[in-house]
Amino acid sequence: MSEAVSGIVDGMGRQIEQAVCDKDTMSSASVGMSDLSDEIVLCILRHVPVCDLLTNVANVCQKLHTLCYDKTLLTNVRLSEEYLADDQLVRLTLKLLANHVQSLSLNSCYWLSGSTLEQLGRCRGVTHLDVTGCRLTSPCLSRLLSSLSSLRSLAFDVRPCFNSALLSSEAVDSLSRLKELRQTLFTPSYGVVPCCAQLRKLMLQFDIPDVTREGVGVCCQLMVGQSSVPHYEQLEEFTARLAPGEVNQTLLLLYLAVFSVHIPKHLRVFLVSIPGPSPAHWPAAPSLAKSLGRRGDLVALQLPRTWLDPLSLKEALEGNSPKHLSFSRCPALWPQVFQSLLNGGVRDAAQLISLNLSGINHVPYSECRSVEDQLAAGTMSQVAAACSNVKHLNLMHTHYHHECSPGLEGETHLCASLGGFKHLRSLTLPACALSDGVKTNHISARHSPPSLLFQGLKKTPRVGLQNYKPDSEPSLAGDSTSGLASLIAACRFLETLELIGPGFASALPRLEPCTRASVEPRGMCAWARGVGDAHLAALEALPRLRRLTLAGLPGVLRGTGLVQLARQCRDLRVLSLANLGSLKTVNYTAALLETLKQCTQLQELRLEQPYLNANASFFEALSSCSRLQRLCLISRSGTFDPSATETFMERCCQVIMCHMFMGGTLVACRTLQKSLLERFSAERSALSVVIYPLQHEDLPSVIRGIPLTLLDRITLFQSHVAQPPHLSPM
């Protein structure tokens, strides 16, 4: 029995001491397990992993047995993060679940064997099945589909070995009744789409390399002989997310070919995310936009930058009340987006829940700017008033420069404007948006007249800046955090916060390979350099913070702000730190170690720094994170202590992912990787250990072998705020 479950069961087995207040006196009354109502016990059992629920807790007593099989606990089951469940335990759990479960997710259970997946056929009442990330063969898929005649929703991977010709007639019959399908494509294929004539939701993720491991180019012309794709007559939602590569874009256009002939009349969600500066053009995009605007029931929209012009966007949004909008890396749409949101272009902007404006107004500093290229506090105040129910907002790769000039003392800070989003739960900001200003003796500003739509937009000429010096921070921005404080005071319920410097580029880019070319060189933005420890310390006023990303903040000196926020944000579960302070040394080591000691609830840590020293002291501090599950260290010239790494893995028994891309020799990396796998794989079925030199030429092929769920979740740096909602696990 797991430690968590043992604690719950032991706690329920013991008597609960309850203070009962009388009118005149305080007495102590003992309440036994049998005295608790079924509703209270069920609330407790919802927090128990289903494997332990059925194989352990249900055997304690008759009452618990009855409650453990309550339909509220077993109708919808997720095994996705039960990392310590091996094949034998999962098979037993599936046997016990067989007559109860209707929705079953094994998303990201990459460690399960084919024989275990065969047991899914027992669950004949399942209507929703997610086996994304599982090693499912075509014959196994055929047998499952033949058994699950009630299936209406399916999510799975299409791997190079997939062959639709191996599907039985019973399997094809089951596919014909599907309403929802999600395919993760690792090879050019239509998958099972040609068999699904009644689809209402189609979700696609393209992760096909342009060349094979053998160096042979991948060609989409291999698909010509396959069955034609149906015309999506009943399709309501289409979602596609692409990894970089020409093959992925070519394959997407093949999937979209039928839209050029016929656009489903019920289509209300269309989300397509293509990385890179120049996505392949799709001629049918304008007609799609017109069609989406006619019905007035558009729910979500995201199109690549080359697919839409301002007029088409206006037609798509007019008369609609969307819930999710993404205009990531679409600077040409910048004016029209705000006109639609503020001037009646949408029917009810208050319906909007998720808004992604990442890079929408970006013009590199190296160019002569002839358009407004900074966020306007006044405009964002209007957006906050109109879109009052937004919960997720992404402003990455944008700029805001608050001036300290005497003539602008009354100007509203952008952070104060963002405080108008009272319901925010997740937020991504450029680091410069936190600064209260750069003093005039360090940088001069020339102001241009604002446009009719944007007020307070500023243009600053390109000037030279001195190299960053630790002693220079007080002269840049001091410790003033009044702007940030106004945001925190208004948005107390933030759970996810990402602060990303405009010059940051991860050493492991994937979904946005253009990052290095699309953002200005490090240090160009003096406002971002003025964000330091005082700003991090101010984040302590966010008691519900669970996910925190800090990247590209050279103004962080000793990291004391990290310690302060960690002491107050006790529920922090995910922490990602990248390129803080100087890049020539880790100048916040002592604070980092103290921070880790405070993060007792931490489950996921990603740390990227060029000169990281993962020595005994580091792993000793990290061992305080007893609930840690996933660890990723990235350091171009970093070092690691093999013995300390093993000791850490022994102490933190829930760690199932250890990815370290650092310096050192290939032999040293492989030796440690082999040692960790041999020592801990038997007791941790889901264990993923990858230790490899960051600058080795074979690193891309190594990364390709990592489970996609781990790559997207932590190993590869990317924003997780206001992303397409329908690509999350079912």
PDB file of C-alpha atoms in Angstrom, residues 30 52 73 143 145 182 213 218 235-236 240 320 355 375 402 437-438 465 560 599 671:
ATOM      1  CA  SER A  30     -14.481  10.739  20.257  1.00  0.00           C
ATOM      2  CA  ASP A  52      -5.150   1.515  -3.978  1.00  0.00           C
ATOM      3  CA  LEU A  73     -15.762   7.067  -7.693  1.00  0.00           C
ATOM      4  CA  ARG A 143      -9.328  -6.445 -30.555  1.00  0.00           C
ATOM      5  CA  LEU A 145     -12.426  -1.881 -30.606  1.00  0.00           C
ATOM      6  CA  ARG A 182      -7.800  12.251 -30.804  1.00  0.00           C
ATOM      7  CA  ARG A 213      16.779   7.890 -37.431  1.00  0.00           C
ATOM      8  CA  VAL A 218       9.939  11.272 -44.704  1.00  0.00           C
ATOM      9  CA  LEU A 235     -17.779  17.905 -37.316  1.00  0.00           C
ATOM     10  CA  GLU A 236     -18.128  20.595 -34.641  1.00  0.00           C
ATOM     11  CA  ALA A 240      -4.397  20.511 -34.529  1.00  0.00           C
ATOM     12  CA  ASN A 320     -19.945  35.610 -31.969  1.00  0.00           C
ATOM     13  CA  LEU A 355      -6.967  34.827 -24.346  1.00  0.00           C
ATOM     14  CA  LEU A 375       1.276  47.075 -24.748  1.00  0.00           C
ATOM     15  CA  HIS A 402       6.730  52.028 -17.713  1.00  0.00           C
ATOM     16  CA  GLY A 437      10.667  52.093 -14.809  1.00  0.00           C
ATOM     17  CA  VAL A 438      14.243  52.807 -15.801  1.00  0.00           C
ATOM     18  CA  LEU A 465      23.458  49.576 -22.682  1.00  0.00           C
ATOM     19  CA  THR A 560      16.581  35.986  -1.725  1.00  0.00           C
ATOM     20  CA  CYS A 599       9.162  23.388  -1.210  1.00  0.00           C
ATOM     21  CA  THR A 671      27.254   5.092 -16.665  1.00  0.00           C
TER      22      THR A 671
END
